[in-house]
Amino acid sequence: MTQTRCITLSSRPKGSPVSENFKLEERVLPAPGAGEFLVRIIWLSLDPYMRGRMDDVKSYAPPVAIGGVMEGGAVGEVIESNHDEFGVGEIVTGQFGWTSHALSIGEGVRKVDPSVAPISTALGVLGMPGITAWVGLNEIAGAKQGETIVVSAATGAVGGMVCQLAKAKGMRVIGVAGGAEKCAFAVEHLGADACLDHRAHHAKSLAIEIKEAAPDGVDVYFDNVGGKTLEAVLTRMNVGGRIAVCGAISWYSGQGISEAQPLPAVWRNILTRRLRVQGFIIFDHFHLMGQFQREVGPLVCSGAIKVRESVAEGLEQAPEAFMAMLKGGNFGKQLVRVGPDR
Amino acid sequence: MTQTRCITLSSRPKGSPVSENFKLEERVLPAPGAGEFLVRIIWLSLDPYMRGRMDDVKSYAPPVAIGGVMEGGAVGEVIESNHDEFGVGEIVTGQFGWTSHALSIGEGVRKVDPSVAPISTALGVLGMPGITAWVGLNEIAGAKQGETIVVSAATGAVGGMVCQLAKAKGMRVIGVAGGAEKCAFAVEHLGADACLDHRAHHAKSLAIEIKEAAPDGVDVYFDNVGGKTLEAVLTRMNVGGRIAVCGAISWYSGQGISEAQPLPAVWRNILTRRLRVQGFIIFDHFHLMGQFQREVGPLVCSGAIKVRESVAEGLEQAPEAFMAMLKGGNFGKQLVRVGPDR
């Protein structure tokens, strides 16, 4: 048996969490059973996603139950073991929670090699935040050398890694962070070419600053925050730009989520449901016209594809037909008969 | 010389266009010069994108000038020609504008074969709206057999084609249209399995209807309208869903665009700049952990990647550190030291 301390969720926050939502408890863990091992926690990671687990809403993972131990990644030392793979004295990382000790059967647990880097990096640059930055930059955004990237929360665990990986790739890196000290750090230590202080700006003035820092526009936005930074960056995106939606911390505590203001809810859905939203303008794709005609022409010819048209008679009717169409007054393809067929 | 009639833009609309924004004019065209041909317009296409050209704002195409002929695709007959490729009597389609006759050098002009289908289809199912539906469904959304798709403006020129192509692909097709007559048409003639009347709903009740019509959720949303339909569908999207942003007609006349309500502006930017927005959750990508460690581990080891940590001392400090982090109080990766290293 082991005496442990842990922090549980005692109530769900309304808006920003407060101390009363958490409770420090002492609990007794049984000795490890067959195939189990006991971990003494050394480092606990705190990450913004945990805010979501405190709400009783469907997301990509179930919420923490009231009275349950808060979830979280941690690094610790195996101090007792009945497990073949994880032996006493080894350093491991896994979702052990906000606790001083944890029992595990090894699910989702990974060994940490203390000779590579300080073991705390298994929760940072070499852990979940690090791989988040790396996957978001490469797999999700398809970032390329020579492009310009904006990174919000630029000195955070994820953002700081995005800045450094992007710089190493040969990109122009524009950070956005809160306060002069963080901005200076991003430029001096994380490789950012410029870093803008969102606390000094609203969306419009931030957009102007981004334009100055990224005169050729923005190709990639690594979005950790949503909010006004998202609004500002969007006005500076280049055609064909990519936005990796990794987080929306400015909206996590429910700020601004309402029926009158649907953007936070929309963005939260894009994130939690891992949606791909792609704007397109057909003129970019006209090289496919031949293939389209060959494939669809016969379907129209055979009657398999139905044709429904709304016809306005005479060029002079065009404005009225157009105005009606914008209000849904047409039924099928809106045409104007300008002259006789033959 | 040819006497022509055309419709010009006499003033820019504020909100929805009104008759006074248009002017019917008579103009004289010179005889075709070397390499030119004269087209007598038979069919003019009216499309929602034209609303955007009436505004003096940067978009994917320049605006129509005040006094300029309204832009638009048309089908007509070549009646005079000094062009090698386009001969008298041939039927052609191109961006001839809102006019009874047009001179052309053949740029962007395509011949129409009247034996395949009625020539008006070159502006509809076999023209720009048709290829828009086909590209959006296949190239942009990556729609697959067996998936569920929601199509807004389901009886429109693009939407009606999306419904039919999706059905032919073996998808479950849920249309959204305005009014009972259009909804019935979508089900009876366009292959929709169900069609919802957005006029009878606000966003929340529309979401409930979508849930009933698509009990397994929505894999693809072909978005022609933005607005409340977008809000409603987003709550029903499956993980990994795709949204092809093709149009936003509910917002084209500036309804709802304001600083207090940024969603329309955000969505318009996604469309006009052809952005790809991709939400991701790192737990889906943990199979890349090995590759990540091999690539980034040495960079951390060598000091090329900097490590910046904020450390809270003791498990009991975790709630406070977490609350501070949500407000940007951390600087770098936030950790809690729960126990001694060794």
XYZ file of C-alpha atoms in Angstrom:
684
model
C 0.000 0.000 0.000
C 1.161 3.508 -0.804
C -0.046 6.750 0.676
C -0.577 9.164 -2.260
C -1.614 12.746 -2.751
C -3.693 13.736 -5.721
C -5.736 16.628 -7.023
C -9.313 15.885 -7.953
C -12.032 17.818 -9.742
C -14.460 18.858 -7.009
C -16.806 20.913 -9.197
C -17.038 22.062 -12.806
C -15.949 25.628 -13.563
C -18.312 28.226 -14.911
C -16.010 30.198 -17.187
C -12.469 30.451 -15.845
C -11.540 27.779 -13.282
C -11.202 28.826 -9.652
C -9.469 27.164 -6.684
C -12.743 25.707 -5.422
C -12.975 23.517 -8.538
C -9.970 21.515 -7.322
C -9.362 19.478 -4.179
C -6.127 18.094 -2.753
C -6.783 14.613 -1.396
C -4.835 11.801 0.210
C -5.591 8.345 -1.081
C -4.190 4.900 -0.519
C -3.044 2.832 -3.487
C -2.889 -0.956 -3.190
C 0.355 -2.752 -3.962
C 0.859 -3.419 -7.698
C -1.018 -6.507 -8.884
C 0.066 -8.952 -11.554
C 1.314 -7.037 -14.632
C 1.164 -3.710 -12.809
C 3.854 -1.274 -11.717
C 3.950 1.697 -9.374
C 5.304 5.062 -10.512
C 6.556 7.836 -8.272
C 5.766 11.038 -10.165
C 8.602 13.511 -10.619
C 7.171 15.949 -13.183
C 3.552 16.757 -13.990
C 2.705 18.597 -17.197
C 0.029 21.306 -17.278
C -1.546 21.840 -20.674
C -4.426 23.957 -21.969
C -6.393 20.918 -23.211
C -7.060 20.042 -19.563
C -9.507 22.933 -19.374
C -11.730 21.083 -21.833
C -11.746 17.931 -19.693
C -13.233 19.925 -16.809
C -16.443 20.571 -18.774
C -19.182 18.000 -19.030
C -19.402 18.239 -22.820
C -18.664 15.817 -25.598
C -15.241 16.476 -27.012
C -12.474 14.270 -28.406
C -12.024 12.719 -24.967
C -14.439 12.096 -22.099
C -14.542 14.674 -19.292
C -12.978 14.111 -15.884
C -15.682 12.910 -13.477
C -16.523 14.947 -10.411
C -14.299 13.512 -7.680
C -11.954 12.018 -10.266
C -8.230 12.727 -10.423
C -7.390 15.481 -12.914
C -5.900 14.087 -16.104
C -2.415 14.904 -17.205
C 0.819 13.658 -18.634
C 3.653 13.055 -16.176
C 7.170 11.676 -15.874
C 8.180 9.438 -13.016
C 10.310 6.606 -11.743
C 9.152 3.002 -11.503
C 9.520 2.075 -7.797
C 7.738 -1.295 -7.703
C 6.999 -3.572 -10.624
C 5.288 -6.797 -11.598
C 5.528 -5.831 -15.270
C 7.869 -7.541 -17.759
C 8.748 -4.403 -19.673
C 8.992 -1.656 -17.069
C 11.513 -2.342 -14.315
C 12.293 -0.637 -11.013
C 14.465 2.451 -11.466
C 13.356 3.162 -15.018
C 12.037 6.599 -15.977
C 8.674 6.524 -17.770
C 6.109 8.943 -19.125
C 2.364 8.484 -19.478
C -1.032 9.918 -18.613
C -0.616 9.357 -14.892
C -2.711 12.353 -13.793
C -2.298 15.013 -11.132
C -0.961 12.687 -8.483
C 2.152 11.810 -6.534
C 2.009 8.086 -7.377
C 0.210 6.025 -9.971
C -0.404 2.376 -10.754
C -0.136 1.388 -14.406
C -0.390 -1.651 -16.649
C 1.813 0.116 -19.188
C -0.905 1.353 -21.523
C 0.281 4.502 -23.283
C 3.466 4.488 -21.220
C 6.816 5.162 -22.849
C 10.337 4.856 -21.429
C 12.408 8.021 -21.172
C 16.160 7.859 -21.714
C 17.745 10.279 -19.189
C 20.965 10.338 -21.185
C 19.372 12.123 -24.176
C 18.030 15.227 -22.432
C 16.614 16.256 -19.045
C 13.670 13.977 -18.298
C 11.276 16.929 -18.043
C 11.627 17.397 -21.822
C 9.552 14.232 -22.221
C 6.646 16.506 -21.324
C 7.833 19.402 -23.474
C 9.998 19.628 -26.553
C 10.389 15.851 -26.792
C 6.870 15.040 -25.633
C 3.312 15.852 -26.512
C 3.832 19.590 -27.114
C 6.903 18.889 -29.221
C 5.270 16.330 -31.472
C 2.227 18.591 -31.707
C 4.398 21.351 -33.119
C 6.192 18.982 -35.468
C 3.057 17.256 -36.806
C 1.133 20.519 -37.114
C 3.912 22.174 -39.038
C 4.773 19.286 -41.356
C 1.758 16.990 -41.716
C -1.120 19.409 -41.191
C 0.122 22.723 -42.574
C 2.605 21.352 -45.102
C 4.959 24.214 -44.253
C 7.776 24.798 -46.737
C 11.127 26.537 -46.791
C 10.848 30.170 -47.815
C 7.266 30.546 -46.647
C 6.062 32.911 -43.941
C 4.438 31.509 -40.818
C 2.588 33.209 -37.979
C 2.653 31.364 -34.641
C 0.380 32.382 -31.781
C 1.242 31.650 -28.146
C 4.741 31.809 -29.589
C 6.608 31.193 -26.352
C 4.255 28.465 -25.105
C 5.163 24.808 -25.015
C 3.826 24.160 -28.507
C 4.346 27.613 -30.033
C 7.939 27.880 -28.876
C 8.706 24.608 -30.595
C 6.846 25.659 -33.756
C 8.984 28.810 -33.937
C 12.220 26.862 -33.620
C 11.266 24.090 -36.045
C 9.961 26.631 -38.577
C 13.135 28.684 -38.359
C 15.243 25.541 -38.790
C 13.215 24.846 -41.934
C 14.143 28.228 -43.407
C 10.824 29.990 -42.949
C 10.113 33.596 -42.025
C 8.674 33.323 -38.504
C 6.296 35.889 -36.996
C 5.359 35.179 -33.391
C 2.423 36.561 -31.459
C 2.671 36.502 -27.661
C 1.414 38.333 -24.588
C 3.728 41.023 -23.277
C 7.066 42.572 -24.200
C 9.164 40.065 -22.274
C 7.755 37.050 -24.110
C 8.068 38.845 -27.447
C 11.713 39.632 -26.787
C 12.340 36.020 -25.823
C 10.739 34.737 -29.029
C 13.035 36.907 -31.123
C 16.205 36.400 -29.094
C 15.922 32.707 -28.292
C 13.296 31.015 -30.473
C 14.347 32.312 -33.869
C 11.332 34.516 -34.550
C 12.034 37.276 -37.081
C 9.471 39.419 -35.311
C 7.059 38.924 -32.440
C 3.921 40.990 -31.858
C 2.373 41.689 -28.463
C -1.334 40.886 -28.698
C -1.974 42.672 -25.410
C -1.098 45.944 -27.097
C -3.560 45.447 -29.947
C -7.106 44.805 -31.045
C -7.707 42.740 -34.182
C -7.397 45.640 -36.621
C -4.163 47.098 -35.321
C -2.701 43.608 -34.973
C -3.475 43.029 -38.661
C -1.538 46.181 -39.518
C 1.452 44.973 -37.489
C 1.326 41.594 -39.200
C 1.330 43.318 -42.569
C 4.507 45.178 -41.629
C 6.192 42.067 -40.252
C 5.089 39.906 -43.189
C 5.027 42.186 -46.219
C 4.649 39.230 -48.588
C 1.659 37.892 -46.687
C 1.241 34.810 -44.539
C 1.381 31.277 -45.948
C 0.869 29.304 -42.759
C -0.872 30.201 -39.521
C -0.280 27.878 -36.575
C -3.321 28.737 -34.475
C -3.084 28.016 -30.751
C -5.452 30.703 -29.541
C -8.373 31.646 -31.826
C -9.786 35.046 -30.864
C -8.600 38.352 -32.220
C -5.286 36.922 -33.406
C -7.163 34.566 -35.727
C -9.258 37.444 -37.036
C -6.171 39.544 -37.637
C -4.084 36.862 -39.347
C -6.949 35.858 -41.648
C -6.861 39.245 -43.334
C -3.196 38.730 -44.223
C -3.277 35.136 -45.488
C -1.986 34.466 -48.975
C -4.024 32.572 -51.539
C -3.569 28.868 -50.888
C -2.574 29.438 -47.266
C -2.979 26.810 -44.575
C -4.204 27.196 -41.024
C -3.352 24.429 -38.572
C -5.959 24.688 -35.807
C -4.182 23.310 -32.772
C -5.852 25.159 -29.942
C -8.214 27.972 -29.091
C -7.127 28.952 -25.600
C -8.673 32.401 -25.829
C -12.064 30.683 -25.990
C -11.515 27.727 -23.642
C -13.278 29.185 -20.680
C -16.354 29.974 -22.707
C -15.592 33.617 -23.378
C -17.620 34.887 -26.269
C -19.425 31.610 -26.971
C -23.037 32.513 -27.652
C -25.640 32.231 -30.337
C -25.046 35.833 -31.315
C -21.354 35.102 -31.778
C -20.940 31.715 -33.441
C -17.260 31.923 -34.452
C -15.852 30.403 -31.240
C -18.238 27.450 -31.484
C -17.436 27.000 -35.169
C -13.700 27.022 -34.529
C -14.020 24.683 -31.560
C -15.843 22.206 -33.776
C -13.129 22.422 -36.423
C -10.589 21.591 -33.736
C -12.317 18.874 -31.740
C -13.768 17.106 -34.786
C -10.491 17.472 -36.756
C -12.353 18.966 -39.687
C -10.718 20.000 -42.913
C -12.249 23.181 -44.252
C -11.134 24.133 -47.715
C -12.137 27.190 -49.646
C -11.931 26.914 -53.418
C -12.502 29.036 -56.475
C -13.304 27.041 -59.557
C -11.166 29.183 -61.875
C -8.091 27.577 -60.263
C -9.284 24.177 -61.451
C -10.287 24.801 -65.056
C -7.470 22.546 -66.252
C -9.825 19.716 -65.252
C -12.482 20.857 -67.749
C -11.637 18.158 -70.286
C -11.838 15.354 -67.755
C -15.090 16.791 -66.403
C -16.684 16.996 -69.847
C -15.704 13.438 -70.715
C -17.093 12.115 -67.452
C -20.266 14.164 -67.042
C -21.197 15.005 -70.659
C -22.563 11.496 -71.350
C -24.602 11.601 -68.122
C -26.324 14.788 -69.234
C -26.768 13.408 -72.752
C -28.434 10.239 -71.409
C -30.702 12.145 -69.049
C -29.081 10.624 -65.966
C -28.269 14.162 -64.841
C -31.375 16.353 -64.691
C -31.314 19.931 -65.891
C -33.449 22.489 -64.106
C -33.333 26.096 -65.317
C -34.966 29.388 -64.369
C -35.138 31.580 -67.479
C -35.539 35.361 -67.518
C -36.643 36.597 -70.954
C -34.552 39.420 -72.389
C -31.322 41.117 -71.337
C -33.262 43.945 -69.694
C -34.626 41.418 -67.166
C -31.120 40.461 -66.005
C -30.839 42.872 -63.032
C -34.195 41.867 -61.599
C -33.480 38.152 -62.055
C -30.084 38.631 -60.445
C -31.500 40.448 -57.430
C -34.164 37.774 -56.985
C -31.564 35.011 -57.240
C -29.536 36.481 -54.384
C -32.633 36.027 -52.231
C -33.274 32.470 -53.393
C -35.964 33.434 -55.943
C -34.567 31.218 -58.681
C -35.222 27.512 -58.967
C -32.310 25.735 -60.581
C -29.742 27.369 -62.824
C -30.617 31.033 -63.489
C -30.280 32.029 -67.137
C -31.227 35.042 -69.210
C -32.367 34.464 -72.782
C -30.632 37.311 -74.610
C -31.342 36.251 -78.189
C -33.034 33.510 -80.224
C -31.307 30.175 -80.596
C -30.913 30.463 -84.357
C -20.230 48.286 -86.640
C -22.845 46.631 -84.458
C -25.507 48.240 -82.324
C -25.448 46.450 -78.953
C -27.355 46.581 -75.703
C -25.600 45.961 -72.432
C -26.131 46.317 -68.725
C -23.571 48.324 -66.830
C -22.861 48.931 -63.167
C -24.055 52.472 -62.481
C -23.387 52.505 -58.745
C -22.192 50.130 -56.037
C -24.828 48.526 -53.823
C -24.979 49.109 -50.115
C -26.178 45.729 -48.895
C -28.582 44.052 -51.301
C -28.419 45.326 -54.898
C -31.280 47.507 -56.163
C -32.394 48.399 -59.691
C -30.614 51.754 -59.534
C -27.261 49.973 -59.359
C -27.755 48.798 -62.957
C -28.204 50.677 -66.226
C -29.338 49.399 -69.627
C -27.245 51.097 -72.296
C -26.889 51.012 -76.057
C -23.366 50.957 -77.365
C -21.758 50.591 -80.767
C -19.139 47.894 -81.319
C -16.600 48.294 -84.139
C -16.258 45.551 -86.736
C -13.947 42.706 -85.610
C -10.255 43.520 -86.110
C -7.507 41.072 -87.041
C -7.771 37.932 -84.878
C -11.129 39.001 -83.445
C -14.627 37.609 -83.764
C -18.102 38.897 -82.973
C -20.516 36.874 -80.852
C -24.277 37.261 -80.747
C -25.255 36.271 -77.205
C -28.018 33.692 -76.833
C -27.796 32.796 -73.137
C -26.420 34.793 -70.232
C -25.672 33.076 -66.950
C -26.457 34.737 -63.613
C -24.349 33.528 -60.708
C -23.986 34.558 -57.066
C -20.274 35.378 -57.449
C -21.306 38.437 -59.488
C -22.458 40.107 -56.283
C -18.844 40.179 -55.125
C -17.709 41.922 -58.315
C -20.080 44.805 -57.587
C -18.125 45.730 -54.441
C -14.942 47.748 -54.576
C -12.979 45.303 -52.436
C -10.030 43.064 -53.124
C -11.194 39.550 -53.835
C -10.036 36.800 -56.125
C -10.973 38.927 -59.136
C -11.025 42.687 -59.654
C -14.368 44.484 -59.240
C -16.457 45.722 -62.149
C -15.721 49.423 -62.687
C -18.509 51.961 -62.361
C -19.864 52.349 -65.898
C -18.389 48.994 -66.896
C -20.396 46.129 -68.361
C -21.427 43.584 -65.706
C -19.332 40.455 -65.901
C -20.785 37.093 -66.659
C -20.488 33.872 -68.569
C -22.579 33.535 -71.723
C -23.232 31.308 -74.703
C -23.567 32.715 -78.174
C -23.093 32.264 -81.896
C -20.124 33.568 -83.824
C -21.577 35.898 -86.486
C -18.404 37.531 -87.855
C -14.859 36.261 -87.567
C -11.265 37.091 -88.370
C -10.108 34.323 -86.035
C -8.529 31.076 -87.234
C -10.154 28.887 -84.632
C -13.652 30.265 -84.182
C -15.692 30.348 -87.374
C -19.062 31.914 -88.250
C -21.987 29.771 -87.094
C -20.120 28.095 -84.263
C -21.537 28.114 -80.744
C -19.104 29.344 -78.096
C -19.047 30.072 -74.389
C -16.943 32.581 -72.504
C -16.993 35.528 -70.112
C -18.766 37.815 -72.564
C -20.638 39.854 -69.933
C -24.201 41.156 -69.665
C -24.500 42.178 -73.285
C -26.233 41.316 -76.516
C -23.001 41.150 -78.545
C -19.329 40.854 -77.706
C -15.993 41.045 -79.469
C -13.425 38.456 -78.477
C -9.908 37.332 -79.306
C -10.772 33.868 -78.025
C -9.257 34.148 -74.565
C -11.095 31.806 -72.201
C -13.552 30.919 -74.963
C -14.592 27.309 -75.490
C -16.611 25.751 -78.320
C -19.935 24.177 -77.425
C -21.130 21.079 -79.297
C -24.921 21.475 -79.734
C -25.257 17.749 -80.472
C -24.283 16.723 -76.916
C -26.891 18.654 -74.951
C -28.873 21.907 -75.144
C -26.369 24.731 -75.470
C -27.633 26.409 -72.286
C -26.103 23.538 -70.296
C -22.704 25.029 -71.126
C -23.616 27.567 -68.444
C -25.063 25.009 -66.050
C -24.505 21.303 -65.550
C -21.785 21.164 -68.227
C -20.333 24.570 -67.435
C -18.937 26.502 -64.526
C -21.548 25.406 -61.964
C -21.218 21.795 -63.066
C -17.459 21.641 -62.809
C -17.672 23.503 -59.506
C -19.856 20.749 -58.101
C -17.625 18.036 -59.520
C -14.316 19.526 -58.338
C -15.711 20.451 -54.920
C -17.062 16.980 -54.345
C -14.093 15.009 -55.634
C -10.942 17.147 -55.387
C -11.745 19.395 -52.451
C -13.946 17.289 -50.176
C -12.648 13.868 -51.193
C -16.193 12.507 -50.945
C -16.481 8.728 -50.865
C -19.135 6.117 -51.452
C -21.127 5.329 -48.323
C -20.488 8.694 -46.703
C -23.164 11.224 -45.780
C -23.127 14.647 -47.401
C -25.101 17.794 -46.656
C -25.578 20.166 -49.588
C -26.876 23.696 -49.072
C -28.674 25.621 -51.847
C -29.504 22.078 -52.907
C -31.587 22.989 -55.939
C -29.280 25.755 -57.137
C -27.044 25.462 -60.173
C -24.130 24.097 -58.163
C -26.044 22.403 -55.338
C -28.390 20.569 -57.668
C -25.417 19.100 -59.458
C -23.692 18.186 -56.184
C -26.796 16.261 -55.108
C -26.920 14.295 -58.331
C -23.205 13.555 -58.505
C -23.139 12.558 -54.817
C -26.093 10.242 -55.259
C -24.469 8.656 -58.308
C -21.403 8.068 -56.122
C -23.474 6.110 -53.613
C -23.599 8.682 -50.848
C -26.424 9.526 -48.461
C -27.491 13.006 -49.605
C -29.167 15.551 -47.317
C -30.179 18.750 -49.083
C -30.983 22.098 -47.503
C -33.085 24.518 -49.563
C -35.522 27.377 -49.153
C -39.172 26.384 -49.221
C -41.223 23.218 -49.514
C -41.331 23.213 -53.318
C -37.547 23.217 -53.685
C -37.196 20.574 -50.998
C -39.677 18.301 -52.760
C -37.831 18.806 -56.035
C -34.499 17.881 -54.452
C -35.925 14.602 -53.184
C -38.004 13.735 -56.242
C -35.621 14.783 -59.000
C -32.103 15.331 -57.649
C -31.666 12.144 -55.667
C -31.620 13.687 -52.182
C -32.585 11.210 -49.448
C -34.002 14.113 -47.476
C -34.153 17.872 -47.920
C -34.624 20.383 -45.107
C -36.303 23.767 -45.475
C -34.014 26.354 -43.896
C -36.810 28.923 -43.952
C -38.661 26.875 -41.361
C -35.728 26.765 -38.967
C -33.162 28.631 -36.951
C -29.706 27.096 -36.481
C -30.627 24.970 -33.475
C -33.778 23.399 -34.868
C -32.043 22.864 -38.202
C -29.312 20.947 -36.352
C -31.971 18.697 -34.831
C -33.459 18.012 -38.269
C -30.028 17.212 -39.650
C -29.466 14.762 -36.815
C -32.682 12.959 -37.738
C -31.878 12.913 -41.434
C -28.252 11.880 -40.868
C -28.264 9.670 -37.776
C -24.667 8.566 -38.410
C -23.450 12.159 -38.646
C -22.163 14.162 -41.588
C -18.904 13.378 -43.365
C -18.952 16.092 -46.015
C -20.606 19.490 -46.063
C -20.756 21.256 -49.424
C -21.220 24.830 -48.230
C -22.799 27.257 -50.682
C -24.396 29.597 -48.185
C -22.612 30.084 -44.835
C -25.005 31.488 -42.230
C -27.188 29.424 -39.948
C -26.923 26.330 -42.129
C -23.171 26.290 -41.578
C -23.659 26.686 -37.836
C -26.185 23.866 -37.772
C -24.197 21.401 -39.884
C -21.004 21.995 -37.885
C -22.603 20.520 -34.799
C -23.307 17.290 -36.708
C -19.975 16.755 -38.461
C -18.157 13.498 -37.884
C -14.533 13.380 -36.805
C -12.380 13.785 -39.887
C -15.153 15.491 -41.833
C -14.522 17.832 -44.743
C -16.186 21.122 -45.572
C -15.859 22.399 -49.127
C -16.420 26.146 -48.908
C -17.815 27.042 -52.313
C -19.969 30.047 -51.548
C -21.459 32.117 -48.772
C -24.516 33.637 -50.418
C -26.247 34.331 -47.120
C -23.481 36.817 -46.367
C -22.819 38.250 -49.850
C -24.714 41.434 -49.364
C -22.896 42.214 -46.157
C -25.522 40.882 -43.764
C -24.027 40.292 -40.382
C -20.492 41.379 -41.281
C -19.231 43.478 -38.393
C -16.454 43.567 -35.862
C -18.797 42.188 -33.244
C -19.610 39.250 -35.510
C -16.444 38.065 -37.224
C -17.621 34.681 -38.564
C -18.837 35.973 -41.943
C -15.549 37.774 -42.537
C -13.569 34.714 -41.460
C -15.518 32.439 -43.776
C -15.281 34.879 -46.662
C -11.514 34.893 -46.274
C -11.394 31.107 -46.285
C -13.325 31.159 -49.550
C -11.691 33.994 -51.462
C -8.144 33.109 -50.388
C -8.753 29.364 -50.918
C -7.453 28.581 -47.449
C -7.155 25.118 -46.046
C -8.097 25.063 -42.386
C -7.384 21.825 -40.610
C -8.141 20.990 -37.027
C -5.995 18.288 -35.473
C -5.643 16.453 -32.201
C -2.190 15.095 -31.606
C -3.402 11.787 -30.144
C -4.405 10.780 -33.698
C -0.796 11.108 -34.788
C 1.141 9.346 -32.045
C 2.228 6.648 -34.508
C 4.755 9.270 -35.664
C 6.407 9.424 -32.232
C 9.367 7.303 -33.257
C 10.128 9.405 -36.331
C 9.735 12.571 -34.269
C 12.136 11.378 -31.566
C 14.757 10.358 -34.123
C 14.549 13.697 -35.883
C 14.187 16.114 -32.971
C 15.936 14.275 -30.119
C 19.435 15.089 -31.434
C 18.482 18.754 -31.878
C 17.487 19.000 -28.208
C 20.587 17.051 -27.194
C 22.875 19.427 -29.112
C 21.169 22.538 -27.762
C 19.914 23.571 -31.201
C 16.391 23.460 -29.758
C 16.056 25.637 -26.674
C 14.068 24.481 -23.658
C 12.164 27.043 -21.639
C 10.164 25.861 -18.637
C 7.963 27.418 -15.968
C 8.113 25.259 -12.863
C 5.582 25.207 -10.029
C 6.984 23.564 -6.913
C 4.823 20.839 -5.401
C 1.655 19.063 -6.478
C -0.464 21.359 -4.327
C 0.583 24.273 -6.560
C -0.843 22.601 -9.683
C -4.324 24.214 -9.644
C -2.942 27.712 -9.232
C -0.308 27.187 -11.925
C -2.969 25.769 -14.227
C -5.315 28.708 -13.699
C -2.479 31.157 -14.310
C -1.451 29.322 -17.477
C -4.922 29.672 -18.980
C -4.417 33.436 -18.686
C -0.941 33.402 -20.181
C 0.867 33.549 -16.840
C 3.381 30.835 -17.749
C 6.503 31.440 -19.795
C 7.421 28.360 -21.772
C 6.364 24.830 -20.948
C 4.436 24.709 -17.643
C 5.548 21.898 -15.326
C 4.878 20.937 -11.753
C 7.705 19.391 -9.762
C 5.887 16.642 -7.851
C 8.896 14.810 -6.416
C 12.703 14.889 -6.376
C 14.579 13.629 -9.420
C 16.230 10.774 -7.509
